[in-house]
Amino acid sequence: MAVKGAVLGDIIGAQYEFARPKDLDWKNVPLLSNKWAGFTDDSVMTLAIKKALVTGEDLVKTMVTIGRKYPNSGYGGRFYKWIMGPKQEPYNSWGNGSAMRVSFVGEYYDDFDEMQRMAEATAAVTHNHPEGIKGAVVTATCIWMARHGRSKQEIYDYVLEQYPKDDYEYSIAYSLDEIRPRYEWNESCQGSVPAAMRCFYESSDYESFLRNVFSLDCDSDTFGAIAGGVAEEFYGGFGDVDADGILKKYLTEELYEILVM
Ligand SMILES: [Mg+2]
């Protein structure tokens, strides 16, 4: 289930979101040891969307109800106002928030068109800029493809088509070795989704995917949440990573219950 991979990626990625040592030994550092590990807004909103879609409750209402319980989970400024404000209206965002919360859509819907429509719907309540929509649709589609047995090359080709090399500075066409020296911390969909998918593309299992995320000075919890669901679905689980132990330890009871519902 892609949501597990996304939430786990958020928890582990959070170690280095704002506190990544320049000389981080990303290949060998313990996967989880830093005091900054823990779930963030990515997990809260991922699970809010899951709850709304499973129960049929109103999407915005569920995001607001659950979101307000975790006011310090790291929301961006405009999203914080959206969650806390009296009225919830889309604000034309292209931030990576639409991509980081959409994994359940890729996991839940079997019909391709319905999956893409729902990905767009979960984005559009806030991120109604074309890049905000695209980030969510691409992320859900990659999960759907992994879940339906598509090859890594097919997933790569799809992402490349959506983020061509000539138009996107962090297109999936660029290797991690190429972008590592020039990647700048970035919270846009277009600066996060193709690079996060590249982290998956160059991985050989779930853990090596996360280590690829560690290798970039990036919005690492969100990279983990965006492509963590793809990695989990593609590799069929987490290998040696004690996913259930970590999820149980770090999530609140309420969030864990949604995760396994
Ligand atoms: Mg976050």
XYZ file of C-alpha atoms and ligand atoms in Angstrom:
262
model
C 0.000 0.000 0.000
C 1.617 3.168 -1.244
C 0.498 5.257 1.725
C 2.845 3.301 4.000
C 5.778 4.004 1.737
C 4.879 7.681 1.589
C 4.443 8.122 5.346
C 7.601 6.158 6.103
C 9.463 8.307 3.580
C 8.169 11.410 5.320
C 9.223 10.202 8.783
C 12.722 9.142 7.721
C 13.207 11.995 5.254
C 12.311 14.549 7.941
C 15.724 14.006 9.529
C 17.343 16.050 6.785
C 14.665 18.465 5.647
C 16.285 21.506 7.231
C 19.261 20.006 9.002
C 21.253 18.181 6.390
C 25.015 18.266 7.055
C 26.894 19.339 3.917
C 29.168 16.317 4.153
C 26.427 13.803 4.998
C 27.672 10.276 4.345
C 24.374 9.369 2.726
C 25.468 5.913 1.663
C 26.414 4.746 5.152
C 24.679 6.930 7.720
C 22.154 4.942 9.805
C 18.830 5.141 8.021
C 17.104 6.361 11.162
C 18.863 7.801 14.174
C 18.581 11.557 14.018
C 16.425 13.374 16.546
C 14.608 15.194 13.762
C 12.881 12.069 12.479
C 9.120 12.159 12.765
C 5.963 12.586 10.771
C 5.256 15.990 9.245
C 2.460 17.699 7.330
C 3.040 15.310 4.416
C 1.822 12.374 6.506
C -1.003 14.329 8.123
C -2.461 15.379 4.770
C -1.809 12.004 3.116
C -3.811 10.324 5.859
C -6.524 12.985 5.823
C -7.072 12.317 2.117
C -7.128 8.582 2.713
C -9.742 8.987 5.425
C -11.948 11.199 3.260
C -11.809 8.848 0.271
C -12.403 5.684 2.308
C -15.253 7.072 4.390
C -16.791 9.304 1.726
C -16.543 12.312 4.016
C -16.049 15.728 2.475
C -12.419 16.126 1.385
C -11.861 19.719 2.475
C -13.667 19.199 5.760
C -11.574 16.149 6.594
C -8.310 17.902 5.669
C -9.281 20.814 7.912
C -10.464 18.675 10.839
C -7.399 16.461 10.912
C -5.013 19.231 9.863
C -5.992 21.491 12.741
C -5.041 18.798 15.236
C -1.439 18.974 14.079
C -0.762 22.706 13.705
C 2.999 22.353 14.169
C 3.599 19.618 11.628
C 5.311 21.948 9.165
C 2.666 23.467 6.924
C 3.768 26.125 4.481
C 2.544 29.650 5.201
C -0.331 29.768 2.756
C -1.488 26.250 3.503
C -1.466 27.048 7.220
C -3.790 29.972 6.563
C -5.983 27.752 4.404
C -6.261 25.106 7.159
C -6.843 27.571 9.962
C -8.887 30.178 8.116
C -12.649 30.608 8.083
C -13.024 29.772 4.393
C -11.141 27.234 2.271
C -10.511 28.422 -1.247
C -7.875 27.310 -3.751
C -4.908 29.667 -4.020
C -3.258 28.696 -7.295
C -0.302 26.989 -5.658
C 2.364 25.013 -7.509
C 3.963 23.898 -4.253
C 4.871 20.261 -3.763
C 2.061 19.863 -1.208
C -0.309 18.514 -3.828
C 2.125 15.740 -4.758
C 3.150 14.800 -1.227
C -0.403 13.990 -0.108
C -1.789 12.073 -3.091
C -0.350 8.571 -2.662
C -3.603 6.960 -1.559
C -5.204 7.896 -4.870
C -2.614 5.850 -6.768
C -3.157 2.967 -4.397
C -6.945 3.017 -4.216
C -8.346 3.417 -7.717
C -7.964 0.703 -10.312
C -9.547 2.607 -13.151
C -6.846 4.757 -14.742
C -9.081 7.695 -15.663
C -10.772 7.756 -12.285
C -7.369 7.675 -10.564
C -6.159 10.680 -12.570
C -9.414 12.548 -12.031
C -9.239 12.002 -8.272
C -5.585 13.029 -8.136
C -6.576 16.274 -9.797
C -9.499 16.701 -7.389
C -7.304 16.321 -4.292
C -4.871 18.892 -5.670
C -7.408 21.421 -6.884
C -8.787 22.340 -3.462
C -5.581 24.335 -2.900
C -3.055 23.705 -5.683
C -5.115 24.639 -8.738
C -2.119 25.977 -10.677
C -1.385 23.669 -13.658
C 1.952 22.617 -12.112
C 0.238 21.892 -8.798
C -2.281 19.653 -10.553
C 0.395 18.002 -12.651
C 2.531 17.154 -9.629
C -0.343 15.285 -8.028
C -1.432 13.507 -11.200
C 2.112 12.392 -12.051
C 2.753 11.111 -8.525
C -0.491 9.131 -8.369
C 0.062 7.793 -11.881
C 3.570 6.539 -11.060
C 2.158 4.679 -8.054
C -0.619 3.261 -10.204
C 1.920 2.129 -12.818
C 4.150 0.462 -10.210
C 1.116 -1.272 -8.747
C 0.087 -2.513 -12.175
C 3.417 -4.094 -12.977
C 4.820 -1.438 -15.267
C 8.588 -1.450 -15.652
C 10.919 1.167 -14.254
C 11.640 2.270 -17.803
C 7.940 2.788 -18.500
C 7.593 4.889 -15.349
C 10.687 6.875 -16.324
C 9.369 7.460 -19.843
C 6.052 8.723 -18.499
C 7.713 11.144 -16.071
C 10.057 12.365 -18.810
C 7.116 13.044 -21.081
C 5.537 15.148 -18.327
C 8.766 16.931 -17.380
C 10.884 17.170 -20.556
C 14.557 17.984 -20.263
C 14.346 21.206 -22.246
C 11.662 22.722 -20.040
C 12.507 21.532 -16.518
C 15.830 22.121 -14.778
C 15.356 19.028 -12.588
C 13.833 16.781 -15.266
C 14.094 13.067 -14.559
C 16.467 12.992 -17.542
C 19.258 14.347 -15.315
C 21.117 11.795 -13.229
C 21.504 12.379 -9.503
C 25.245 12.829 -10.066
C 24.400 15.614 -12.502
C 21.926 17.468 -10.331
C 23.545 16.898 -6.922
C 26.026 19.775 -7.226
C 23.443 22.231 -8.521
C 20.219 21.192 -6.816
C 18.835 23.951 -4.616
C 16.287 23.307 -1.884
C 12.998 23.765 -3.602
C 9.385 23.335 -2.615
C 7.713 23.476 -6.021
C 6.066 20.485 -7.672
C 8.177 20.926 -10.785
C 11.369 21.108 -8.713
C 10.451 18.105 -6.569
C 8.405 15.486 -8.421
C 10.786 14.650 -11.315
C 13.858 14.686 -9.039
C 12.105 12.500 -6.440
C 11.193 10.070 -9.211
C 14.835 10.089 -10.308
C 15.739 9.021 -6.735
C 13.413 6.076 -7.265
C 14.700 5.378 -10.773
C 18.294 5.044 -9.551
C 17.371 2.889 -6.544
C 17.461 -0.861 -6.123
C 15.154 -1.147 -3.114
C 13.211 1.058 -0.710
C 16.231 1.851 1.454
C 18.464 2.832 -1.443
C 15.675 5.083 -2.703
C 15.762 6.954 0.628
C 19.549 7.137 0.535
C 19.284 8.740 -2.891
C 16.955 11.301 -1.302
C 19.549 11.851 1.457
C 22.114 12.541 -1.259
C 20.372 15.745 -2.369
C 20.053 18.950 -0.386
C 16.302 18.797 -0.901
C 12.905 18.932 0.786
C 13.704 15.416 1.894
C 10.576 14.479 3.839
C 8.490 15.497 0.856
C 10.733 13.642 -1.606
C 10.218 10.609 0.641
C 6.466 11.127 0.617
C 6.256 11.710 -3.142
C 8.251 8.748 -4.420
C 8.126 6.529 -1.304
C 4.811 5.115 -2.419
C 6.219 4.312 -5.853
C 9.260 2.594 -4.333
C 7.132 0.525 -1.980
C 4.756 -0.590 -4.717
C 7.526 -1.249 -7.216
C 9.734 -3.280 -4.842
C 6.793 -4.947 -3.137
C 7.657 -3.703 0.338
C 10.514 -2.367 2.403
C 13.210 -5.053 2.392
C 15.153 -4.923 5.673
C 13.539 -1.687 6.846
C 11.260 -2.268 9.842
C 8.428 -0.250 8.357
C 5.687 -1.316 10.734
C 7.834 -0.790 13.813
C 8.797 2.720 12.694
C 5.265 3.677 11.685
C 3.840 2.469 14.981
C 6.523 4.251 16.968
C 6.267 7.634 15.287
C 2.617 8.090 14.330
C -0.086 9.112 16.775
C -2.692 6.486 17.504
C -5.232 8.396 15.410
C -2.953 8.625 12.383
C -1.855 5.001 12.677
C -5.457 3.899 12.695
C -6.118 5.726 9.448
C -2.965 4.236 7.974
C -4.186 0.695 8.530
C -7.914 1.241 7.985
Mg 6.786 18.120 5.542
